[in-house]
Coordinates of C-alpha atoms and ligand atoms in Angstrom, one line a residue:
M776 CA 4.4 24.9 -4.0
P777 CA 5.7 24.2 -7.4
R778 CA 4.2 20.6 -8.8
P779 CA 6.4 18.1 -10.6
D780 CA 5.9 19.0 -14.3
A781 CA 3.6 16.4 -16.2
S782 CA 6.0 16.0 -18.9
C783 CA 8.5 15.1 -16.5
S784 CA 9.5 11.0 -15.9
P785 CA 8.3 9.2 -13.0
T786 CA 10.3 10.0 -9.7
L787 CA 10.9 7.5 -6.9
G788 CA 7.8 9.0 -5.2
S789 CA 5.4 9.2 -8.3
H790 CA 6.2 5.2 -8.6
I791 CA 4.8 4.6 -5.0
A792 CA 1.9 6.8 -6.4
R793 CA 1.1 4.5 -8.9
R794 CA 1.5 1.3 -6.8
L795 CA -0.7 2.4 -4.7
V796 CA -3.2 3.2 -7.4
E797 CA -2.8 -0.1 -9.0
I798 CA -3.4 -2.0 -5.5
G799 CA -6.4 0.0 -4.9
V800 CA -5.3 2.6 -2.8
S801 CA -7.0 6.5 -3.5
D802 CA -6.8 8.1 -0.3
L803 CA -3.7 8.7 1.7
F804 CA -3.9 9.9 5.1
A805 CA -0.7 12.0 6.0
V806 CA 0.8 14.4 8.1
P807 CA 3.6 16.3 6.8
G808 CA 6.8 17.1 8.3
D809 CA 10.4 18.7 6.7
F810 CA 11.3 14.8 5.7
N811 CA 8.1 13.8 3.7
L812 CA 7.3 17.2 1.9
V813 CA 9.1 16.7 -1.5
L814 CA 7.5 12.7 -1.1
L815 CA 4.1 14.0 -0.5
D816 CA 4.1 16.2 -3.8
Q817 CA 5.1 13.6 -5.9
L818 CA 2.6 11.1 -4.3
I819 CA -0.7 13.6 -4.6
Y820 CA 0.7 14.6 -8.1
H821 CA -0.9 11.3 -9.1
P822 CA -4.5 12.4 -10.4
G823 CA -5.6 9.0 -8.7
L824 CA -4.3 9.7 -5.3
S825 CA -6.1 12.4 -3.2
L826 CA -4.3 13.8 0.1
V827 CA -6.6 13.3 3.7
G828 CA -4.9 15.7 6.4
C829 CA -5.3 14.2 9.5
C830 CA -4.4 15.5 13.0
N831 CA -2.0 13.1 13.9
E832 CA -0.1 10.1 13.0
L833 CA -2.1 7.8 15.4
N834 CA -5.2 8.3 13.9
A835 CA -3.7 8.5 10.5
G836 CA -2.5 5.1 11.0
Y837 CA -6.1 4.2 12.3
A838 CA -7.6 6.1 9.3
A839 CA -5.4 3.7 6.6
D840 CA -6.5 0.5 9.2
G841 CA -9.8 1.4 8.6
Y842 CA -9.4 1.9 4.5
A843 CA -7.9 -1.2 4.9
R844 CA -11.0 -2.9 6.2
S845 CA -13.2 -1.7 3.4
R846 CA -11.0 -1.5 0.5
G847 CA -8.5 -4.3 1.2
V848 CA -5.4 -2.2 1.1
G849 CA -4.8 1.4 3.3
A850 CA -1.7 3.8 3.4
C851 CA -0.6 6.5 5.5
A852 CA 2.8 8.9 5.3
V853 CA 4.3 10.2 7.7
T854 CA 8.1 12.2 9.1
F855 CA 10.6 10.3 10.6
T856 CA 10.6 9.3 13.9
V857 CA 8.0 12.1 15.7
G858 CA 5.8 10.9 12.8
G859 CA 7.1 7.4 13.0
L860 CA 6.9 6.1 16.5
S861 CA 3.9 8.4 16.4
V862 CA 1.9 6.0 14.1
L863 CA 3.5 2.9 15.4
N864 CA 0.9 1.5 17.9
A865 CA -1.7 2.0 14.9
I866 CA 0.7 -0.4 12.7
A867 CA 0.8 -2.6 15.4
G868 CA -3.3 -3.0 15.3
A869 CA -3.4 -3.5 11.8
Y870 CA -0.9 -6.1 12.3
S871 CA -2.5 -7.8 15.1
E872 CA -5.8 -7.7 12.3
N873 CA -4.4 -8.7 9.3
L874 CA -4.5 -5.8 7.4
P875 CA -2.5 -4.4 4.6
V876 CA -1.0 -1.3 5.6
I877 CA 1.6 0.4 3.5
C878 CA 3.2 2.7 6.3
I879 CA 5.6 5.2 4.3
V880 CA 7.8 7.6 6.1
G881 CA 9.6 10.5 5.0
G882 CA 14.1 9.6 6.1
P883 CA 16.5 11.1 6.3
N884 CA 19.3 12.4 3.4
S885 CA 20.7 9.0 1.7
N886 CA 24.1 11.3 2.6
D887 CA 23.3 11.5 6.1
Y888 CA 23.6 7.7 6.6
G889 CA 27.1 6.2 7.5
T890 CA 28.3 9.7 9.1
N891 CA 27.7 10.4 12.8
R892 CA 25.4 13.6 12.2
I893 CA 22.9 14.1 14.7
L894 CA 19.3 14.7 13.1
H895 CA 16.3 16.5 14.8
H896 CA 13.1 14.4 15.3
T897 CA 15.5 11.6 16.8
I898 CA 16.5 11.2 20.2
G899 CA 19.8 12.9 19.9
I900 CA 21.7 10.1 18.9
P901 CA 23.9 9.7 15.8
D902 CA 21.4 6.4 15.0
F903 CA 18.8 6.5 12.1
S904 CA 17.8 2.8 12.5
Q905 CA 15.6 3.5 16.0
E906 CA 12.5 4.0 14.1
L907 CA 13.6 1.0 11.8
R908 CA 14.1 -1.4 14.6
C909 CA 10.9 -0.7 16.3
F910 CA 8.8 -1.0 12.8
Q911 CA 10.2 -4.6 12.2
A912 CA 8.3 -5.8 15.3
V913 CA 5.2 -4.6 13.8
T914 CA 5.3 -5.0 10.3
C915 CA 6.0 -7.8 7.8
A916 CA 8.4 -6.2 5.5
Q917 CA 10.7 -3.3 5.9
A918 CA 12.2 -1.1 3.0
V919 CA 14.6 1.7 3.6
I920 CA 15.2 3.2 0.1
Q921 CA 19.0 4.8 0.0
H922 CA 19.2 4.5 -3.1
L923 CA 17.7 4.6 -6.6
E924 CA 19.1 1.7 -8.1
D925 CA 17.4 -0.8 -5.9
A926 CA 14.2 1.4 -4.9
H927 CA 12.0 -0.2 -7.8
E928 CA 12.7 -3.6 -6.5
L929 CA 12.4 -2.7 -2.8
I930 CA 9.5 -1.0 -3.2
D931 CA 7.5 -3.5 -5.1
G932 CA 9.0 -6.0 -2.9
A933 CA 7.7 -4.6 0.2
I934 CA 4.0 -3.8 -0.9
S935 CA 3.8 -7.1 -2.5
T936 CA 4.6 -8.8 0.8
A937 CA 1.9 -6.6 2.2
L938 CA -0.7 -8.2 -0.1
R939 CA 0.4 -11.5 0.0
E940 CA 0.5 -11.7 3.9
S941 CA -1.9 -9.5 4.9
K942 CA 0.1 -7.6 7.3
P943 CA 1.4 -3.6 7.7
V944 CA 5.0 -3.0 5.8
Y945 CA 7.1 0.0 6.6
I946 CA 8.7 2.1 3.2
S947 CA 11.7 4.7 4.5
V948 CA 12.4 6.8 1.8
C949 CA 15.3 9.3 1.8
C950 CA 13.7 12.8 1.6
N951 CA 16.4 13.9 -1.2
L952 CA 15.5 10.9 -3.3
A953 CA 12.0 11.1 -3.7
G954 CA 11.7 13.4 -6.3
L955 CA 14.3 12.0 -8.5
E956 CA 14.1 10.1 -11.5
H957 CA 15.0 6.8 -12.6
P958 CA 15.2 4.6 -15.5
T959 CA 13.6 1.7 -13.6
F960 CA 10.5 4.0 -13.1
S961 CA 9.6 3.9 -16.4
K962 CA 6.8 5.8 -18.0
E963 CA 5.2 2.9 -19.8
P964 CA 3.3 0.8 -17.7
V965 CA 5.1 -2.3 -16.0
P966 CA 2.4 -4.9 -15.1
Y967 CA 1.9 -5.6 -11.8
A968 CA 1.2 -8.7 -10.6
L969 CA 1.5 -10.8 -7.5
S970 CA 2.3 -14.6 -7.2
P971 CA -0.9 -16.6 -6.2
R972 CA -0.5 -18.9 -3.3
M973 CA -0.6 -22.5 -4.1
S974 CA -1.8 -25.6 -2.3
N975 CA 0.5 -28.8 -2.7
Y976 CA -2.2 -31.1 -4.6
Q977 CA -1.2 -34.2 -2.6
S978 CA -1.5 -32.6 0.7
L979 CA -4.7 -30.9 -0.4
E980 CA -6.2 -33.9 -1.4
A981 CA -5.2 -36.1 1.8
A982 CA -6.7 -33.1 4.1
V983 CA -10.0 -33.1 2.3
T984 CA -10.1 -36.6 2.4
A985 CA -9.3 -37.1 5.7
A986 CA -11.7 -34.4 7.0
A987 CA -14.9 -35.4 4.7
E988 CA -14.7 -38.5 6.8
F989 CA -14.2 -37.1 9.8
L990 CA -17.4 -34.8 9.2
N991 CA -19.5 -37.4 7.4
A992 CA -18.9 -40.1 10.4
A993 CA -20.7 -37.2 12.4
V994 CA -24.3 -37.2 14.0
K995 CA -24.3 -33.2 15.1
P996 CA -21.2 -31.4 13.3
V997 CA -21.4 -27.2 13.2
L998 CA -19.1 -24.9 11.4
V999 CA -17.8 -21.5 12.8
A1000 CA -15.9 -19.3 10.5
G1001 CA -12.9 -17.0 12.5
N1002 CA -11.9 -13.8 11.5
K1003 CA -8.6 -14.6 9.6
L1004 CA -11.1 -16.0 7.0
K1005 CA -11.3 -12.5 5.6
A1006 CA -7.1 -12.0 5.3
C1007 CA -7.2 -15.4 3.8
R1008 CA -9.9 -14.3 1.0
A1009 CA -12.1 -17.6 2.0
V1010 CA -15.1 -16.1 2.8
D1011 CA -17.0 -16.7 -0.3
E1012 CA -15.5 -20.3 0.0
F1013 CA -17.1 -20.8 3.7
V1014 CA -20.1 -20.0 2.6
E1015 CA -20.1 -22.3 -0.4
L1016 CA -19.2 -24.8 2.1
A1017 CA -22.1 -24.1 4.6
D1018 CA -24.5 -24.4 1.9
A1019 CA -23.2 -27.6 0.8
C1020 CA -23.2 -29.5 3.7
S1021 CA -26.2 -27.6 5.6
Y1022 CA -24.6 -27.7 8.7
P1023 CA -25.6 -25.1 11.6
V1024 CA -23.2 -22.3 11.2
A1025 CA -21.8 -19.5 13.9
V1026 CA -19.4 -16.9 13.8
M1027 CA -16.4 -15.9 16.2
P1028 CA -17.0 -12.6 17.4
S1029 CA -14.2 -11.0 14.9
A1030 CA -15.9 -12.6 12.2
K1031 CA -19.3 -11.1 12.7
G1032 CA -20.1 -9.9 9.1
Y1033 CA -18.1 -12.8 7.1
F1034 CA -21.4 -14.8 7.1
P1035 CA -24.8 -13.8 5.9
E1036 CA -27.0 -13.0 9.1
S1037 CA -30.3 -14.0 7.4
H1038 CA -28.8 -17.3 6.0
P1039 CA -31.3 -20.0 7.4
R1040 CA -28.4 -21.9 9.2
F1041 CA -26.9 -19.1 11.1
I1042 CA -27.1 -19.7 14.8
G1043 CA -25.3 -16.4 15.8
T1044 CA -22.1 -15.6 17.6
Y1045 CA -19.8 -18.5 19.9
W1046 CA -18.3 -16.4 22.1
G1047 CA -18.3 -18.4 24.8
A1048 CA -20.9 -17.4 27.8
V1049 CA -21.6 -14.4 26.2
S1050 CA -23.1 -16.5 23.1
T1051 CA -26.1 -15.5 21.0
P1052 CA -29.0 -17.8 23.2
Y1053 CA -28.4 -21.6 22.4
C1054 CA -25.4 -20.7 20.1
C1055 CA -22.5 -21.8 22.2
E1056 CA -24.7 -24.7 23.7
I1057 CA -24.9 -25.9 20.0
V1058 CA -21.5 -25.6 19.3
E1059 CA -20.3 -26.8 22.3
S1060 CA -22.2 -30.3 22.3
A1061 CA -21.7 -30.8 18.5
D1062 CA -19.7 -34.2 18.3
A1063 CA -17.6 -32.4 15.1
Y1064 CA -16.9 -28.6 14.5
L1065 CA -14.7 -27.2 12.1
F1066 CA -13.3 -23.9 12.7
A1067 CA -11.9 -21.8 9.7
G1068 CA -9.4 -19.1 10.9
P1069 CA -10.1 -19.0 14.2
V1070 CA -7.6 -17.0 17.3
F1071 CA -8.4 -18.4 20.4
N1072 CA -7.2 -15.6 22.7
D1073 CA -8.0 -14.4 26.6
Y1074 CA -10.8 -12.2 25.2
S1075 CA -12.4 -14.6 22.9
S1076 CA -11.8 -17.4 24.5
V1077 CA -13.7 -15.4 27.4
G1078 CA -10.7 -15.9 30.1
Y1079 CA -10.6 -19.4 28.4
S1080 CA -13.2 -21.0 29.3
L1081 CA -14.3 -22.6 26.3
L1082 CA -15.3 -26.1 26.2
I1083 CA -13.6 -27.3 23.2
K1084 CA -12.2 -31.0 22.7
K1085 CA -9.3 -31.2 20.0
E1086 CA -10.5 -34.4 19.4
K1087 CA -13.6 -33.5 18.1
V1088 CA -12.4 -30.2 16.1
I1089 CA -10.7 -29.2 12.3
M1090 CA -9.0 -26.9 12.7
V1091 CA -8.5 -24.6 9.2
Q1092 CA -5.8 -21.9 9.5
S1093 CA -4.1 -19.9 6.5
E1094 CA -1.6 -22.6 5.2
R1095 CA -2.4 -25.4 7.8
V1096 CA -5.4 -28.1 8.8
T1097 CA -5.3 -30.1 11.8
I1098 CA -7.7 -33.0 12.1
G1099 CA -9.1 -34.6 15.6
G1100 CA -6.0 -32.7 17.0
R1101 CA -3.5 -35.2 15.4
L1102 CA -3.7 -35.2 11.7
S1103 CA -1.9 -32.7 10.4
F1104 CA -1.5 -31.5 6.9
G1105 CA 0.5 -28.4 5.4
C1106 CA 1.0 -26.4 2.7
I1107 CA -2.8 -26.4 2.1
V1108 CA -4.7 -22.9 1.5
M1109 CA -7.7 -22.4 3.5
R1110 CA -9.7 -21.0 0.3
D1111 CA -8.4 -24.3 -1.8
F1112 CA -9.4 -26.3 1.3
L1113 CA -13.2 -25.2 2.0
K1114 CA -14.0 -25.3 -1.9
A1115 CA -12.6 -29.0 -2.0
L1116 CA -14.3 -29.8 0.6
A1117 CA -17.6 -28.6 0.0
K1118 CA -17.9 -31.0 -3.0
K1119 CA -17.3 -34.0 -0.2
L1120 CA -19.5 -33.4 2.2
R1121 CA -22.9 -35.2 2.4
K1122 CA -25.8 -32.6 3.6
N1123 CA -26.6 -33.6 7.3
D1124 CA -29.5 -31.8 8.3
T1125 CA -29.7 -33.1 12.0
S1126 CA -28.1 -31.1 13.9
Y1127 CA -29.7 -28.1 12.6
Q1128 CA -33.1 -29.2 12.9
N1129 CA -32.1 -30.0 16.9
F1130 CA -31.2 -26.4 17.3
Q1131 CA -34.5 -25.3 15.3
R1132 CA -36.4 -27.2 17.7
M1133 CA -35.2 -25.4 21.0
Y1134 CA -37.1 -22.3 21.5
V1135 CA -35.1 -19.6 20.6
P1136 CA -36.3 -16.1 22.0
E1137 CA -36.0 -13.4 20.3
G1138 CA -34.9 -10.5 23.1
H1139 CA -37.6 -7.6 23.7
V1140 CA -36.1 -4.4 25.3
V1141 CA -38.3 -3.0 27.8
T1142 CA -39.0 0.4 27.4
H1143 CA -39.6 2.8 30.7
G1144 CA -41.2 5.8 29.6
S1145 CA -39.9 7.9 26.4
T1146 CA -38.4 10.9 28.9
D1147 CA -37.3 8.3 31.4
A1148 CA -33.4 8.5 31.2
L1149 CA -32.0 6.5 28.4
R1150 CA -31.0 3.2 28.8
V1151 CA -28.1 1.3 26.8
N1152 CA -30.5 -1.3 25.3
V1153 CA -32.9 1.2 24.2
L1154 CA -30.2 2.9 22.6
F1155 CA -29.1 -0.3 20.7
K1156 CA -33.1 -1.1 19.8
H1157 CA -33.0 2.3 18.0
I1158 CA -29.7 1.6 15.9
Q1159 CA -30.8 -2.0 15.4
E1160 CA -33.9 -0.1 13.1
M1161 CA -31.2 2.2 11.3
L1162 CA -29.4 -0.8 9.8
S1163 CA -29.3 -1.4 6.0
K1164 CA -27.4 -2.7 3.1
D1165 CA -25.9 0.9 2.8
S1166 CA -24.7 1.1 6.2
A1167 CA -21.5 -0.2 8.3
V1168 CA -21.0 -0.1 12.2
I1169 CA -17.6 0.5 14.0
A1170 CA -17.6 -1.0 17.2
E1171 CA -15.2 0.9 19.7
T1172 CA -13.6 -1.6 22.8
G1173 CA -15.7 -1.3 25.6
D1174 CA -19.6 -2.0 26.3
S1175 CA -19.7 -1.2 22.6
W1176 CA -18.1 -4.4 21.6
F1177 CA -20.9 -6.5 23.5
N1178 CA -23.8 -4.4 22.3
C1179 CA -23.1 -4.1 18.7
Q1180 CA -22.1 -8.0 18.6
K1181 CA -25.8 -8.6 19.5
L1182 CA -27.3 -6.5 16.3
K1183 CA -28.4 -8.5 13.5
L1184 CA -26.8 -7.9 10.5
P1185 CA -28.9 -6.8 7.1
D1186 CA -26.8 -8.6 4.0
G1187 CA -24.6 -5.8 2.9
C1188 CA -24.1 -4.2 6.5
G1189 CA -20.6 -3.9 7.0
F1190 CA -18.8 -4.5 10.6
E1191 CA -15.9 -3.9 12.0
F1192 CA -13.9 -3.7 15.5
Q1193 CA -10.5 -4.3 16.5
M1194 CA -10.8 -7.0 18.9
Q1195 CA -7.4 -8.5 19.0
Y1196 CA -5.8 -5.3 19.8
G1197 CA -8.5 -3.4 21.7
S1198 CA -6.2 -0.2 21.5
I1199 CA -9.2 2.3 22.7
G1200 CA -9.3 5.5 20.2
W1201 CA -9.5 3.3 17.2
S1202 CA -12.8 3.7 16.4
V1203 CA -12.2 7.3 15.3
G1204 CA -9.8 6.7 13.1
A1205 CA -11.1 4.0 11.4
T1206 CA -14.3 5.3 10.7
L1207 CA -12.3 8.5 9.0
G1208 CA -10.9 5.8 6.7
Y1209 CA -13.5 3.1 6.0
A1210 CA -16.3 6.0 5.4
Q1211 CA -13.5 7.5 2.9
A1212 CA -13.5 4.1 1.4
A1213 CA -16.9 3.4 1.1
K1214 CA -18.8 6.3 -0.1
D1215 CA -21.9 4.2 -0.6
K1216 CA -22.0 3.3 2.5
R1217 CA -23.1 5.6 5.8
V1218 CA -20.8 4.7 8.6
I1219 CA -22.5 4.6 12.2
S1220 CA -19.9 4.3 14.9
C1221 CA -20.4 3.2 18.0
I1222 CA -17.8 5.0 21.0
G1223 CA -17.3 5.4 24.3
D1224 CA -16.5 8.5 26.0
G1225 CA -13.0 7.1 27.7
S1226 CA -12.1 5.8 23.8
F1227 CA -13.2 9.1 22.2
Q1228 CA -11.2 11.4 24.3
V1229 CA -8.2 9.8 23.2
T1230 CA -8.4 10.5 19.5
A1231 CA -11.5 13.3 19.3
Q1232 CA -9.6 15.4 17.2
D1233 CA -9.9 13.4 13.8
V1234 CA -13.9 13.9 13.8
S1235 CA -12.6 17.4 12.4
T1236 CA -10.9 15.6 9.5
M1237 CA -14.6 13.6 8.7
I1238 CA -16.0 17.0 8.7
R1239 CA -13.5 18.7 6.2
Y1240 CA -13.7 15.7 3.8
G1241 CA -17.8 15.9 4.2
Q1242 CA -18.1 12.8 5.8
K1243 CA -21.9 12.0 6.9
N1244 CA -21.0 9.4 9.2
I1245 CA -23.2 9.3 12.6
I1246 CA -21.4 9.0 16.0
F1247 CA -22.9 7.6 18.7
L1248 CA -20.8 8.6 21.8
I1249 CA -22.2 6.8 24.7
N1250 CA -21.3 9.2 27.8
N1251 CA -21.4 6.5 31.0
G1252 CA -18.9 8.6 32.6
G1253 CA -16.0 6.1 32.7
Y1254 CA -14.0 3.3 31.5
T1255 CA -16.8 0.7 32.1
I1256 CA -15.5 -2.2 30.7
E1257 CA -12.5 -2.2 33.2
V1258 CA -14.9 -1.4 36.2
E1259 CA -16.3 -4.9 35.1
I1260 CA -12.6 -6.3 35.4
H1261 CA -11.1 -4.2 38.2
D1262 CA -12.7 -1.5 39.8
G1263 CA -11.0 1.7 41.4
P1264 CA -11.1 5.6 41.1
Y1265 CA -8.8 5.4 37.8
N1266 CA -11.7 4.1 35.9
I1267 CA -13.8 7.6 36.6
I1268 CA -13.1 10.3 33.7
K1269 CA -13.7 14.3 33.5
N1270 CA -17.0 14.9 31.8
W1271 CA -16.5 16.7 28.7
N1272 CA -19.2 18.9 26.9
Y1273 CA -18.7 16.2 23.9
T1274 CA -21.3 17.9 21.5
G1275 CA -19.5 21.2 22.4
V1276 CA -15.9 19.8 21.6
V1277 CA -17.5 18.8 17.9
D1278 CA -19.0 21.9 17.4
A1279 CA -15.8 23.7 18.1
F1280 CA -13.9 21.5 15.3
H1281 CA -17.4 22.3 13.3
N1282 CA -16.5 25.7 13.6
N1283 CA -19.2 26.8 10.8
E1284 CA -16.7 25.3 8.2
G1285 CA -18.7 22.0 6.4
K1286 CA -21.8 20.1 7.2
C1287 CA -21.7 18.9 11.0
W1288 CA -24.9 18.2 13.9
T1289 CA -24.8 17.9 17.2
A1290 CA -27.1 17.0 20.0
K1291 CA -27.5 16.1 23.1
V1292 CA -29.7 12.5 23.6
R1293 CA -30.9 11.9 27.1
N1294 CA -34.1 9.8 26.7
E1295 CA -35.6 7.8 24.2
K1296 CA -38.0 10.7 22.9
D1297 CA -34.8 12.6 22.3
L1298 CA -33.4 9.6 20.5
I1299 CA -36.2 9.4 18.3
E1300 CA -35.8 12.7 17.3
A1301 CA -32.2 12.8 16.8
I1302 CA -32.3 9.5 14.5
A1303 CA -35.0 11.2 12.6
K1304 CA -33.1 14.1 12.0
A1305 CA -29.6 12.5 11.5
Q1306 CA -31.5 10.2 8.4
G1307 CA -33.8 13.0 7.1
E1308 CA -33.0 16.8 7.3
K1309 CA -29.2 16.3 8.3
K1310 CA -28.5 13.3 6.2
D1311 CA -25.7 14.7 4.3
S1312 CA -24.2 15.8 7.4
L1313 CA -21.9 14.4 10.0
C1314 CA -24.2 13.9 13.0
F1315 CA -22.8 13.4 16.6
L1316 CA -25.3 12.0 19.3
E1317 CA -23.9 12.5 22.8
C1318 CA -25.7 9.7 24.3
I1319 CA -26.1 10.0 27.9
V1320 CA -26.5 6.8 29.9
H1321 CA -26.0 5.4 33.9
K1322 CA -22.6 4.6 34.8
D1323 CA -23.3 1.4 35.6
D1324 CA -26.2 0.9 32.6
T1325 CA -24.1 -2.0 30.8
S1326 CA -24.8 -5.0 28.7
K1327 CA -25.1 -8.6 30.4
E1328 CA -22.4 -10.0 28.4
L1329 CA -19.9 -7.5 29.6
L1330 CA -20.6 -8.1 33.2
E1331 CA -20.3 -12.0 32.3
W1332 CA -17.2 -11.3 30.3
G1333 CA -15.7 -9.1 32.9
S1334 CA -15.6 -11.6 35.4
R1335 CA -14.1 -14.5 33.4
V1336 CA -11.3 -12.4 31.9
S1337 CA -10.8 -11.0 35.3
S1338 CA -10.2 -14.1 37.0
A1339 CA -8.2 -15.2 34.0
N1340 CA -5.8 -12.2 35.2
S1341 CA -5.9 -13.0 38.8
Ligands
TPP750 N1 -5.0 2.5 26.2 C1 -5.2 2.3 25.3 C2 -4.8 2.8 24.1 N2 -6.1 1.0 25.0 C3 -7.0 0.4 26.2 N3 -7.5 -0.9 26.0 C4 -6.5 0.7 27.2 C5 -5.8 2.0 27.4 C6 -7.3 -0.2 28.1 N4 -9.1 0.1 28.5 C7 -9.7 -0.8 27.9 S1 -11.2 -0.3 27.8 C8 -10.5 1.3 28.2 C9 -9.4 1.0 28.8 C10 -8.9 2.4 29.6 C11 -12.0 2.2 28.8 C12 -13.0 2.4 27.3 O1 -14.1 3.6 28.1 P1 -15.2 3.9 27.5 O2 -14.5 3.8 26.0 O3 -15.3 5.0 27.6 O4 -16.0 2.7 26.7 P2 -16.9 2.0 28.0 O5 -16.0 0.7 28.4 O6 -17.2 2.8 29.0 O7 -18.1 1.4 27.2

């Protein structure tokens, strides 16, 4: 395959590559197709950009999502319509999770636009806009590059919108243009900068004064972190605020990992009836609470059963602050607000002292003999012991949500799950992408058997690229989370020989080790091996548990979500 010549002037494709590298992308998750081949040549010619070839586009999209969670931005490249519609679900997930993912599609020849030709890979009608129309619903900006003259502007516009909005964008590049030069893709580095978001000063001052008055008058105030904190780049400012006011601090489930769990005032996850013990009581009995970047959906609100009163709440959203359900201030950047508020709050220890006075028992997992059938809580007790600043946990939709939520994260340990979108199979691609971005961490993924069956293939990509993730495949024989919401015969799945599947992917190329774990003894041995002799291999541990072995939180949550659905 001829590569572009180094002496060549930059092309449309190499301009995109340069921009990706400038914003922090060094791995591109891709599946080739005839509409994107020349584009891929141009992209991977850049020495700073490596191609990670995926088994399918859905996983390439999930990988870009996982990558963006660690690096702040991710990218994938697919081919027209067959690739585009396959990656769509992952891009919708990235939208729901506020992740800037640059989705690049190799599109039709620019000379075919405006004709009534019928192209392959379409549904057989002379309309090339079908893919674009689908992406309009799940991206914050779309650029269809049909001319070289405006390509520079459209590409830069789309990429900067993705970063500003923290949402995915769609860039379609006509296949005949990808390798062409244009003076705007100049060789000289043209600085690429984003204009920062700014608060309206008067609005900010008024909001901070009103919020400080509200909180300083409270006896038992608390702070709660929501999942938009990260997309709003306000995680550090939230911690600063917590240090300044000394209130107890909780996180909503999707914000786990955004606040140091070793912090003396951390009280756990606020998730209504399935919160960390005593956390719900502390939050809901407070006389004032500040939520920073929350999303209250049916899942995070446990079927809309939270007891939050709007008169008591300060709601801080990305550009708006609402106090007590009556005062609402716009044009305020969350980060600016939290930073300014930290300077105005008086320290208030009462609320935290109340919490400390309560007896908060540490749960102790009962072990039942090391050769008895493995129990889920025994499994997670051992996963807990594996965690350090050098690990990151990826939790798939299912009972893993609840079991992983209860893990105590050491400082620096990553934690990711896809709670807003909850598309099963996400974690396989996300693990691939996260591990590619965070080479300093060993990724520990907890994946149910049902979810794994959706996207399993890309474990082979992890092996191909030398990743050393540890995957706990939890084989409980079915869709247990669905069982707890509403049961039926459809929740039972075909049992696979999961280690056999991964051994087949391995095929003696690369480093991979698999084991079946049936009891605590097997588990202890397998973890020791994964962390010792096999520390440089991808380790896949199929943990076989009883089909009804679930967390108590799933039982509670399932019945509440189920009644909200009926
Ligand atoms: N299809 C997609 C793409 N996403 C979904 N969330 C669902 C269907 C519905 N769904 C949610 S969880 C789930 C299903 C089918 C089952 C997950 O089962 P498993 O991965 O085995 O985890 P477990 O509940 O057993 O812990």
